[in-house]
PDB file of C-alpha atoms in Angstrom:
ATOM      1  CA  MET A   1     117.605 194.736  98.293  1.00 50.00           C
ATOM      2  CA  LYS A   2     115.278 191.905  97.240  1.00 51.00           C
ATOM      3  CA  LEU A   3     111.961 192.839  95.656  1.00 54.00           C
ATOM      4  CA  SER A   4     109.157 190.516  96.687  1.00 56.00           C
ATOM      5  CA  LEU A   5     106.318 190.293  94.188  1.00 55.00           C
ATOM      6  CA  PRO A   6     103.164 188.819  95.764  1.00 57.00           C
ATOM      7  CA  PHE A   7     101.811 187.523  92.427  1.00 54.00           C
ATOM      8  CA  LEU A   8     104.931 185.398  91.846  1.00 57.00           C
ATOM      9  CA  LYS A   9     104.494 182.072  93.588  1.00 67.00           C
ATOM     10  CA  LYS A  10     107.622 180.782  95.278  1.00 77.00           C
ATOM     11  CA  GLN A  11     108.750 177.346  94.132  1.00 88.00           C
ATOM     12  CA  PRO A  12     108.776 174.729  96.897  1.00 94.00           C
ATOM     13  CA  SER A  13     112.156 173.539  98.105  1.00 97.00           C
ATOM     14  CA  VAL A  14     113.376 170.559 100.108  1.00 98.00           C
ATOM     15  CA  ALA A  15     116.513 170.684 102.236  1.00 98.00           C
ATOM     16  CA  VAL A  16     118.344 167.361 102.024  1.00 98.00           C
ATOM     17  CA  VAL A  17     120.605 166.468 104.958  1.00 98.00           C
ATOM     18  CA  ARG A  18     122.890 163.466 104.584  1.00 97.00           C
ATOM     19  CA  LEU A  19     123.411 161.447 107.779  1.00 97.00           C
ATOM     20  CA  SER A  20     125.930 158.783 106.819  1.00 94.00           C
ATOM     21  CA  GLY A  21     128.301 156.666 108.877  1.00 92.00           C
ATOM     22  CA  ALA A  22     128.641 155.494 112.446  1.00 92.00           C
ATOM     23  CA  ILE A  23     127.510 157.897 115.155  1.00 95.00           C
ATOM     24  CA  GLY A  24     129.960 159.302 117.689  1.00 90.00           C
ATOM     25  CA  ILE A  25     133.063 157.456 116.448  1.00 77.00           C
ATOM     26  CA  ALA A  26     136.128 159.687 116.487  1.00 66.00           C
ATOM     27  CA  GLY A  27     137.455 160.495 113.040  1.00 57.00           C
ATOM     28  CA  ARG A  28     136.989 162.837 110.145  1.00 51.00           C
ATOM     29  CA  ALA A  29     133.432 163.883 109.332  1.00 56.00           C
ATOM     30  CA  SER A  30     132.112 161.939 112.326  1.00 76.00           C
ATOM     31  CA  MET A  31     128.408 162.303 113.079  1.00 91.00           C
ATOM     32  CA  SER A  32     127.864 163.996 116.420  1.00 94.00           C
ATOM     33  CA  ASP A  33     125.524 166.642 117.738  1.00 96.00           C
ATOM     34  CA  THR A  34     128.333 169.202 117.725  1.00 94.00           C
ATOM     35  CA  SER A  35     129.382 168.533 114.133  1.00 93.00           C
ATOM     36  CA  LEU A  36     125.817 168.352 112.800  1.00 96.00           C
ATOM     37  CA  ALA A  37     124.400 171.359 114.676  1.00 97.00           C
ATOM     38  CA  PRO A  38     125.406 173.995 112.061  1.00 96.00           C
ATOM     39  CA  VAL A  39     124.359 171.680 109.212  1.00 97.00           C
ATOM     40  CA  LEU A  40     120.883 171.135 110.650  1.00 98.00           C
ATOM     41  CA  GLU A  41     120.426 174.781 111.597  1.00 97.00           C
ATOM     42  CA  LYS A  42     121.212 175.874 108.040  1.00 97.00           C
ATOM     43  CA  ALA A  43     119.030 173.174 106.463  1.00 98.00           C
ATOM     44  CA  PHE A  44     115.959 174.119 108.516  1.00 98.00           C
ATOM     45  CA  ARG A  45     116.363 177.882 108.410  1.00 96.00           C
ATOM     46  CA  LYS A  46     117.794 178.762 104.999  1.00 95.00           C
ATOM     47  CA  GLY A  47     115.195 179.620 102.381  1.00 91.00           C
ATOM     48  CA  LYS A  48     112.182 178.403 104.395  1.00 93.00           C
ATOM     49  CA  PRO A  49     112.085 174.848 103.011  1.00 97.00           C
ATOM     50  CA  SER A  50     108.800 173.012 102.509  1.00 97.00           C
ATOM     51  CA  ALA A  51     110.371 169.988 104.204  1.00 98.00           C
ATOM     52  CA  VAL A  52     113.675 168.588 105.412  1.00 98.00           C
ATOM     53  CA  ALA A  53     114.595 165.189 103.984  1.00 98.00           C
ATOM     54  CA  LEU A  54     117.099 163.048 105.874  1.00 98.00           C
ATOM     55  CA  GLU A  55     119.256 160.677 103.821  1.00 98.00           C
ATOM     56  CA  ILE A  56     120.166 158.045 106.405  1.00 98.00           C
ATOM     57  CA  ASN A  57     122.791 155.331 106.041  1.00 97.00           C
ATOM     58  CA  SER A  58     124.033 154.422 109.516  1.00 96.00           C
ATOM     59  CA  PRO A  59     124.651 151.229 111.509  1.00 94.00           C
ATOM     60  CA  GLY A  60     124.360 153.151 114.781  1.00 93.00           C
ATOM     61  CA  GLY A  61     126.856 154.159 117.425  1.00 93.00           C
ATOM     62  CA  SER A  62     126.683 156.312 120.531  1.00 94.00           C
ATOM     63  CA  PRO A  63     123.224 156.300 122.154  1.00 95.00           C
ATOM     64  CA  VAL A  64     123.824 159.747 123.648  1.00 96.00           C
ATOM     65  CA  GLN A  65     124.858 161.343 120.349  1.00 96.00           C
ATOM     66  CA  SER A  66     121.920 159.642 118.612  1.00 97.00           C
ATOM     67  CA  SER A  67     119.574 161.110 121.213  1.00 97.00           C
ATOM     68  CA  LEU A  68     121.106 164.589 121.005  1.00 98.00           C
ATOM     69  CA  ILE A  69     120.950 164.696 117.203  1.00 98.00           C
ATOM     70  CA  GLY A  70     117.391 163.349 117.177  1.00 98.00           C
ATOM     71  CA  ALA A  71     116.293 165.894 119.785  1.00 98.00           C
ATOM     72  CA  ARG A  72     117.829 168.744 117.779  1.00 98.00           C
ATOM     73  CA  ILE A  73     115.956 167.635 114.668  1.00 98.00           C
ATOM     74  CA  ARG A  74     112.679 167.607 116.590  1.00 98.00           C
ATOM     75  CA  ARG A  75     113.279 171.030 118.174  1.00 98.00           C
ATOM     76  CA  LEU A  76     113.971 172.655 114.818  1.00 98.00           C
ATOM     77  CA  SER A  77     111.028 170.913 113.175  1.00 98.00           C
ATOM     78  CA  ASP A  78     108.600 172.011 115.893  1.00 98.00           C
ATOM     79  CA  GLU A  79     109.982 175.535 116.194  1.00 97.00           C
ATOM     80  CA  LEU A  80     109.918 176.280 112.456  1.00 97.00           C
ATOM     81  CA  ASN A  81     106.922 174.086 111.568  1.00 97.00           C
ATOM     82  CA  VAL A  82     108.928 172.181 108.954  1.00 98.00           C
ATOM     83  CA  PRO A  83     108.065 168.496 108.421  1.00 98.00           C
ATOM     84  CA  VAL A  84     110.894 165.957 108.444  1.00 98.00           C
ATOM     85  CA  ILE A  85     110.928 162.917 106.171  1.00 98.00           C
ATOM     86  CA  ALA A  86     113.605 160.211 106.443  1.00 98.00           C
ATOM     87  CA  PHE A  87     114.835 158.097 103.533  1.00 98.00           C
ATOM     88  CA  VAL A  88     116.904 155.053 104.481  1.00 98.00           C
ATOM     89  CA  GLU A  89     119.603 153.765 102.157  1.00 98.00           C
ATOM     90  CA  ASP A  90     121.569 150.595 103.068  1.00 96.00           C
ATOM     91  CA  VAL A  91     120.870 150.587 106.771  1.00 97.00           C
ATOM     92  CA  ALA A  92     119.216 152.468 109.619  1.00 97.00           C
ATOM     93  CA  ALA A  93     119.979 150.258 112.589  1.00 97.00           C
ATOM     94  CA  SER A  94     120.343 150.952 116.292  1.00 96.00           C
ATOM     95  CA  GLY A  95     121.301 154.641 116.548  1.00 96.00           C
ATOM     96  CA  GLY A  96     120.657 154.971 112.821  1.00 97.00           C
ATOM     97  CA  TYR A  97     117.049 153.979 113.400  1.00 98.00           C
ATOM     98  CA  TRP A  98     116.904 156.382 116.371  1.00 98.00           C
ATOM     99  CA  LEU A  99     117.677 159.187 113.886  1.00 98.00           C
ATOM    100  CA  ALA A 100     115.089 157.892 111.411  1.00 98.00           C
ATOM    101  CA  ALA A 101     112.450 157.790 114.148  1.00 98.00           C
ATOM    102  CA  ALA A 102     113.038 161.494 114.776  1.00 98.00           C
ATOM    103  CA  ALA A 103     111.366 162.129 111.401  1.00 98.00           C
ATOM    104  CA  ASP A 104     107.627 162.474 110.886  1.00 98.00           C
ATOM    105  CA  GLU A 105     107.691 159.811 108.172  1.00 98.00           C
ATOM    106  CA  ILE A 106     110.196 157.092 107.240  1.00 98.00           C
ATOM    107  CA  TYR A 107     110.706 155.540 103.796  1.00 98.00           C
ATOM    108  CA  ALA A 108     113.247 152.992 102.616  1.00 98.00           C
ATOM    109  CA  ASP A 109     114.449 150.945  99.660  1.00 98.00           C
ATOM    110  CA  ASP A 110     113.191 147.364  99.290  1.00 97.00           C
ATOM    111  CA  SER A 111     116.558 146.016 100.454  1.00 97.00           C
ATOM    112  CA  SER A 112     117.218 148.486 103.273  1.00 98.00           C
ATOM    113  CA  VAL A 113     118.008 146.971 106.673  1.00 97.00           C
ATOM    114  CA  LEU A 114     116.187 148.517 109.647  1.00 97.00           C
ATOM    115  CA  GLY A 115     115.731 147.998 113.359  1.00 96.00           C
ATOM    116  CA  SER A 116     118.290 146.672 115.835  1.00 96.00           C
ATOM    117  CA  ILE A 117     116.397 148.422 118.624  1.00 96.00           C
ATOM    118  CA  GLY A 118     118.702 147.291 121.390  1.00 92.00           C
ATOM    119  CA  VAL A 119     121.928 148.195 123.172  1.00 89.00           C
ATOM    120  CA  ILE A 120     125.302 146.482 122.980  1.00 82.00           C
ATOM    121  CA  SER A 121     128.516 146.715 124.965  1.00 79.00           C
ATOM    122  CA  SER A 122     131.585 144.770 123.876  1.00 76.00           C
ATOM    123  CA  GLY A 123     135.147 144.463 125.066  1.00 71.00           C
ATOM    124  CA  PHE A 124     137.873 141.895 125.669  1.00 72.00           C
ATOM    125  CA  GLY A 125     139.559 140.055 128.488  1.00 74.00           C
ATOM    126  CA  ALA A 126     143.353 139.789 128.576  1.00 72.00           C
ATOM    127  CA  HIS A 127     144.023 138.629 132.143  1.00 69.00           C
ATOM    128  CA  VAL A 128     144.923 135.058 131.063  1.00 70.00           C
ATOM    129  CA  LEU A 129     147.432 136.357 128.525  1.00 69.00           C
ATOM    130  CA  LEU A 130     149.059 138.595 131.144  1.00 67.00           C
ATOM    131  CA  LYS A 131     149.349 135.688 133.559  1.00 69.00           C
ATOM    132  CA  ARG A 132     151.002 133.508 130.945  1.00 75.00           C
ATOM    133  CA  GLN A 133     153.529 136.243 130.237  1.00 76.00           C
ATOM    134  CA  GLY A 134     154.279 136.668 133.926  1.00 76.00           C
ATOM    135  CA  ILE A 135     152.851 140.182 134.049  1.00 79.00           C
ATOM    136  CA  GLU A 136     151.144 141.305 137.252  1.00 73.00           C
ATOM    137  CA  ARG A 137     148.268 143.751 136.976  1.00 75.00           C
ATOM    138  CA  ARG A 138     148.277 146.456 139.682  1.00 75.00           C
ATOM    139  CA  VAL A 139     145.226 148.683 140.119  1.00 75.00           C
ATOM    140  CA  HIS A 140     144.560 151.066 143.009  1.00 77.00           C
ATOM    141  CA  THR A 141     141.240 152.860 143.329  1.00 78.00           C
ATOM    142  CA  ALA A 142     139.176 154.951 145.709  1.00 81.00           C
ATOM    143  CA  GLY A 143     135.648 153.579 145.280  1.00 77.00           C
ATOM    144  CA  GLN A 144     134.882 149.895 144.919  1.00 75.00           C
ATOM    145  CA  SER A 145     133.328 150.238 141.453  1.00 75.00           C
ATOM    146  CA  LYS A 146     136.017 152.460 139.936  1.00 75.00           C
ATOM    147  CA  SER A 147     137.749 149.603 138.100  1.00 74.00           C
ATOM    148  CA  MET A 148     134.540 148.007 136.841  1.00 76.00           C
ATOM    149  CA  LEU A 149     135.104 145.602 133.930  1.00 74.00           C
ATOM    150  CA  ASP A 150     138.838 146.207 133.765  1.00 74.00           C
ATOM    151  CA  PRO A 151     139.856 144.104 130.702  1.00 77.00           C
ATOM    152  CA  PHE A 152     143.138 143.125 132.349  1.00 73.00           C
ATOM    153  CA  SER A 153     141.460 141.650 135.428  1.00 76.00           C
ATOM    154  CA  PRO A 154     139.110 138.633 135.764  1.00 75.00           C
ATOM    155  CA  GLU A 155     135.455 139.498 135.165  1.00 79.00           C
ATOM    156  CA  LYS A 156     133.342 139.934 138.294  1.00 80.00           C
ATOM    157  CA  LYS A 157     129.676 138.920 138.494  1.00 85.00           C
ATOM    158  CA  GLU A 158     128.718 142.126 140.294  1.00 84.00           C
ATOM    159  CA  ASP A 159     130.375 144.212 137.548  1.00 80.00           C
ATOM    160  CA  VAL A 160     128.447 142.351 134.844  1.00 84.00           C
ATOM    161  CA  ALA A 161     125.185 142.806 136.756  1.00 87.00           C
ATOM    162  CA  ARG A 162     125.877 146.527 137.098  1.00 88.00           C
ATOM    163  CA  LEU A 163     126.596 146.825 133.363  1.00 86.00           C
ATOM    164  CA  GLU A 164     123.426 144.930 132.486  1.00 91.00           C
ATOM    165  CA  ARG A 165     121.398 147.397 134.551  1.00 93.00           C
ATOM    166  CA  LEU A 166     122.951 150.306 132.657  1.00 92.00           C
ATOM    167  CA  LEU A 167     122.266 148.673 129.293  1.00 94.00           C
ATOM    168  CA  ALA A 168     118.668 147.910 130.308  1.00 95.00           C
ATOM    169  CA  ASP A 169     118.080 151.560 131.256  1.00 96.00           C
ATOM    170  CA  ILE A 170     119.487 152.791 127.924  1.00 95.00           C
ATOM    171  CA  HIS A 171     117.340 150.197 126.143  1.00 96.00           C
ATOM    172  CA  ASP A 172     114.256 151.545 127.930  1.00 96.00           C
ATOM    173  CA  ASN A 173     115.124 155.044 126.699  1.00 97.00           C
ATOM    174  CA  PHE A 174     115.390 153.721 123.124  1.00 97.00           C
ATOM    175  CA  ILE A 175     112.055 151.899 123.375  1.00 97.00           C
ATOM    176  CA  THR A 176     110.353 155.004 124.767  1.00 97.00           C
ATOM    177  CA  HIS A 177     111.718 157.117 121.901  1.00 97.00           C
ATOM    178  CA  VAL A 178     110.451 154.686 119.245  1.00 97.00           C
ATOM    179  CA  LYS A 179     107.024 154.343 120.871  1.00 97.00           C
ATOM    180  CA  ASN A 180     106.665 158.112 121.244  1.00 97.00           C
ATOM    181  CA  ARG A 181     107.606 158.740 117.632  1.00 97.00           C
ATOM    182  CA  ARG A 182     105.849 155.818 115.874  1.00 97.00           C
ATOM    183  CA  GLY A 183     102.892 155.503 118.247  1.00 93.00           C
ATOM    184  CA  ALA A 184      99.887 153.575 116.968  1.00 94.00           C
ATOM    185  CA  LYS A 185     101.728 152.673 113.754  1.00 96.00           C
ATOM    186  CA  LEU A 186     103.676 149.951 115.598  1.00 97.00           C
ATOM    187  CA  ASP A 187     102.456 146.349 115.527  1.00 96.00           C
ATOM    188  CA  GLU A 188     101.440 145.637 119.120  1.00 91.00           C
ATOM    189  CA  ASN A 189     101.498 141.869 118.537  1.00 90.00           C
ATOM    190  CA  GLU A 190     105.228 141.755 117.779  1.00 89.00           C
ATOM    191  CA  ASP A 191     108.209 142.247 120.073  1.00 92.00           C
ATOM    192  CA  LEU A 192     110.091 144.892 118.125  1.00 96.00           C
ATOM    193  CA  PHE A 193     112.713 145.610 120.753  1.00 96.00           C
ATOM    194  CA  THR A 194     114.876 142.472 120.788  1.00 95.00           C
ATOM    195  CA  GLY A 195     117.640 143.944 118.627  1.00 94.00           C
ATOM    196  CA  GLU A 196     116.426 142.097 115.524  1.00 95.00           C
ATOM    197  CA  VAL A 197     116.652 143.697 112.077  1.00 96.00           C
ATOM    198  CA  TRP A 198     114.266 143.481 109.129  1.00 97.00           C
ATOM    199  CA  LEU A 199     114.188 144.368 105.441  1.00 97.00           C
ATOM    200  CA  ALA A 200     111.984 147.288 104.466  1.00 97.00           C
ATOM    201  CA  ARG A 201     108.792 145.445 103.486  1.00 97.00           C
ATOM    202  CA  ARG A 202     108.671 143.563 106.772  1.00 97.00           C
ATOM    203  CA  ALA A 203     109.585 146.764 108.630  1.00 97.00           C
ATOM    204  CA  ARG A 204     106.602 148.439 106.971  1.00 97.00           C
ATOM    205  CA  GLU A 205     104.286 145.639 108.108  1.00 97.00           C
ATOM    206  CA  LEU A 206     105.584 146.123 111.659  1.00 97.00           C
ATOM    207  CA  GLY A 207     105.030 149.879 111.536  1.00 97.00           C
ATOM    208  CA  LEU A 208     108.689 150.802 111.746  1.00 98.00           C
ATOM    209  CA  ILE A 209     108.507 152.677 108.423  1.00 98.00           C
ATOM    210  CA  ASP A 210     105.736 154.264 106.378  1.00 98.00           C
ATOM    211  CA  GLY A 211     106.523 152.882 102.956  1.00 97.00           C
ATOM    212  CA  ILE A 212     108.920 151.929 100.175  1.00 98.00           C
ATOM    213  CA  ALA A 213     110.109 155.020  98.299  1.00 98.00           C
ATOM    214  CA  HIS A 214     113.146 156.964  97.135  1.00 98.00           C
ATOM    215  CA  LEU A 215     113.827 160.570  97.992  1.00 98.00           C
ATOM    216  CA  LYS A 216     113.563 162.497  94.717  1.00 97.00           C
ATOM    217  CA  PRO A 217     110.428 160.861  93.242  1.00 98.00           C
ATOM    218  CA  LYS A 218     108.661 160.922  96.609  1.00 98.00           C
ATOM    219  CA  MET A 219     109.362 164.599  97.129  1.00 98.00           C
ATOM    220  CA  GLN A 220     108.338 165.411  93.552  1.00 97.00           C
ATOM    221  CA  GLU A 221     105.124 163.464  94.086  1.00 97.00           C
ATOM    222  CA  ARG A 222     104.420 165.565  97.180  1.00 96.00           C
ATOM    223  CA  PHE A 223     105.666 169.016  96.166  1.00 96.00           C
ATOM    224  CA  GLY A 224     105.593 168.909  92.358  1.00 95.00           C
ATOM    225  CA  ASP A 225     108.117 168.275  89.601  1.00 95.00           C
ATOM    226  CA  LYS A 226     109.641 171.740  89.974  1.00 94.00           C
ATOM    227  CA  VAL A 227     110.618 171.291  93.610  1.00 97.00           C
ATOM    228  CA  LYS A 228     114.164 172.442  94.302  1.00 96.00           C
ATOM    229  CA  PHE A 229     116.611 170.355  96.331  1.00 97.00           C
ATOM    230  CA  ARG A 230     119.253 171.986  98.527  1.00 96.00           C
ATOM    231  CA  ARG A 231     121.850 169.596  99.922  1.00 96.00           C
ATOM    232  CA  TYR A 232     123.599 169.882 103.268  1.00 96.00           C
ATOM    233  CA  GLY A 233     126.091 167.581 104.932  1.00 88.00           C
ATOM    234  CA  LEU A 234     129.304 167.229 106.866  1.00 85.00           C
ATOM    235  CA  ARG A 235     132.498 168.306 105.194  1.00 74.00           C
ATOM    236  CA  LYS A 236     135.884 166.779 105.804  1.00 62.00           C
ATOM    237  CA  PRO A 237     137.984 168.967 108.108  1.00 55.00           C
ATOM    238  CA  LEU A 238     140.795 170.854 106.383  1.00 53.00           C
ATOM    239  CA  TRP A 239     143.498 168.939 108.255  1.00 48.00           C
ATOM    240  CA  SER A 240     142.122 165.598 107.023  1.00 50.00           C
ATOM    241  CA  ARG A 241     142.536 166.665 103.402  1.00 49.00           C
ATOM    242  CA  PHE A 242     146.283 166.887 103.931  1.00 50.00           C
ATOM    243  CA  GLY A 243     146.588 163.457 105.550  1.00 52.00           C
ATOM    244  CA  ALA A 244     146.824 164.584 109.171  1.00 49.00           C
ATOM    245  CA  SER A 245     145.888 162.123 111.939  1.00 54.00           C
ATOM    246  CA  LEU A 246     145.973 159.122 109.589  1.00 53.00           C
ATOM    247  CA  ALA A 247     146.213 156.632 112.449  1.00 50.00           C
ATOM    248  CA  GLN A 248     143.067 157.959 114.149  1.00 53.00           C
ATOM    249  CA  ASP A 249     141.171 157.951 110.859  1.00 56.00           C
ATOM    250  CA  ALA A 250     142.303 154.399 110.096  1.00 53.00           C
ATOM    251  CA  ILE A 251     141.058 153.142 113.481  1.00 53.00           C
ATOM    252  CA  ALA A 252     137.781 155.016 113.084  1.00 55.00           C
ATOM    253  CA  GLY A 253     137.403 153.512 109.618  1.00 59.00           C
ATOM    254  CA  LEU A 254     137.905 149.984 110.951  1.00 57.00           C
ATOM    255  CA  GLU A 255     135.356 150.559 113.727  1.00 60.00           C
ATOM    256  CA  GLU A 256     132.834 151.880 111.237  1.00 61.00           C
ATOM    257  CA  ARG A 257     133.493 149.014 108.824  1.00 60.00           C
ATOM    258  CA  ALA A 258     132.919 146.515 111.646  1.00 61.00           C
ATOM    259  CA  ALA A 259     129.636 148.238 112.542  1.00 62.00           C
ATOM    260  CA  TYR A 260     128.346 147.890 108.975  1.00 65.00           C
ATOM    261  CA  ALA A 261     129.594 144.291 108.742  1.00 63.00           C
ATOM    262  CA  ARG A 262     127.163 143.268 111.527  1.00 61.00           C
ATOM    263  CA  PHE A 263     124.388 143.750 108.972  1.00 59.00           C
ATOM    264  CA  GLY A 264     126.114 142.016 106.066  1.00 58.00           C
ATOM    265  CA  LEU A 265     127.107 145.308 104.434  1.00 53.00           C
TER     266      LEU A 265
END
């Protein structure tokens, strides 16, 4: 049994949750709502923290997983009345910035890359190669849009138009999220939603972040030098420690590396 002494003041604590890597890419320790749910629940609930600090280093990924994770952060913050403060490392772009915007405040390093508030869809076309090799593509569907953007068939204008409508709707969701979270802090004279990225000082001028700061000194400035830090994050699954599913992990690693490379990292 714990004895609580009212005259002993409890030291403040900050739960630190690391959100690192691409979002929703299959592989070990991948960031998804399912994998992060127990991490976030523990961080917000264990020991009644004074705040939850998010260490973010992500080039983005799945818009749905970004939305689900961000929504979970907000629900826990509102339910338990715990403020959330994001600290960006190398990059918080696209879905990474979606996660940062879920926080009440955002800070970054001078050289952090932020933004990329847009949506991208990429693929390939191999129909010319198949034709040269004498291979005939055969596709049978029920529903005229079922084979939309088949990479082994010539691209159709109506398929591209349909995809562009989907991307535009997702983009609108992203814009709404950022406006709801950052509100009057955003620079109304700038178009912030073109997919462009900025370094931290320019991002601060545009209202995308609140300042230049690092996690430990900022939290000590706010909660005192004796503040305790409790760290939470994804762990590698047991099977990955023994080299299982190496091919899947290698592909996921290449996809993640390519995502970071878009920002020169």
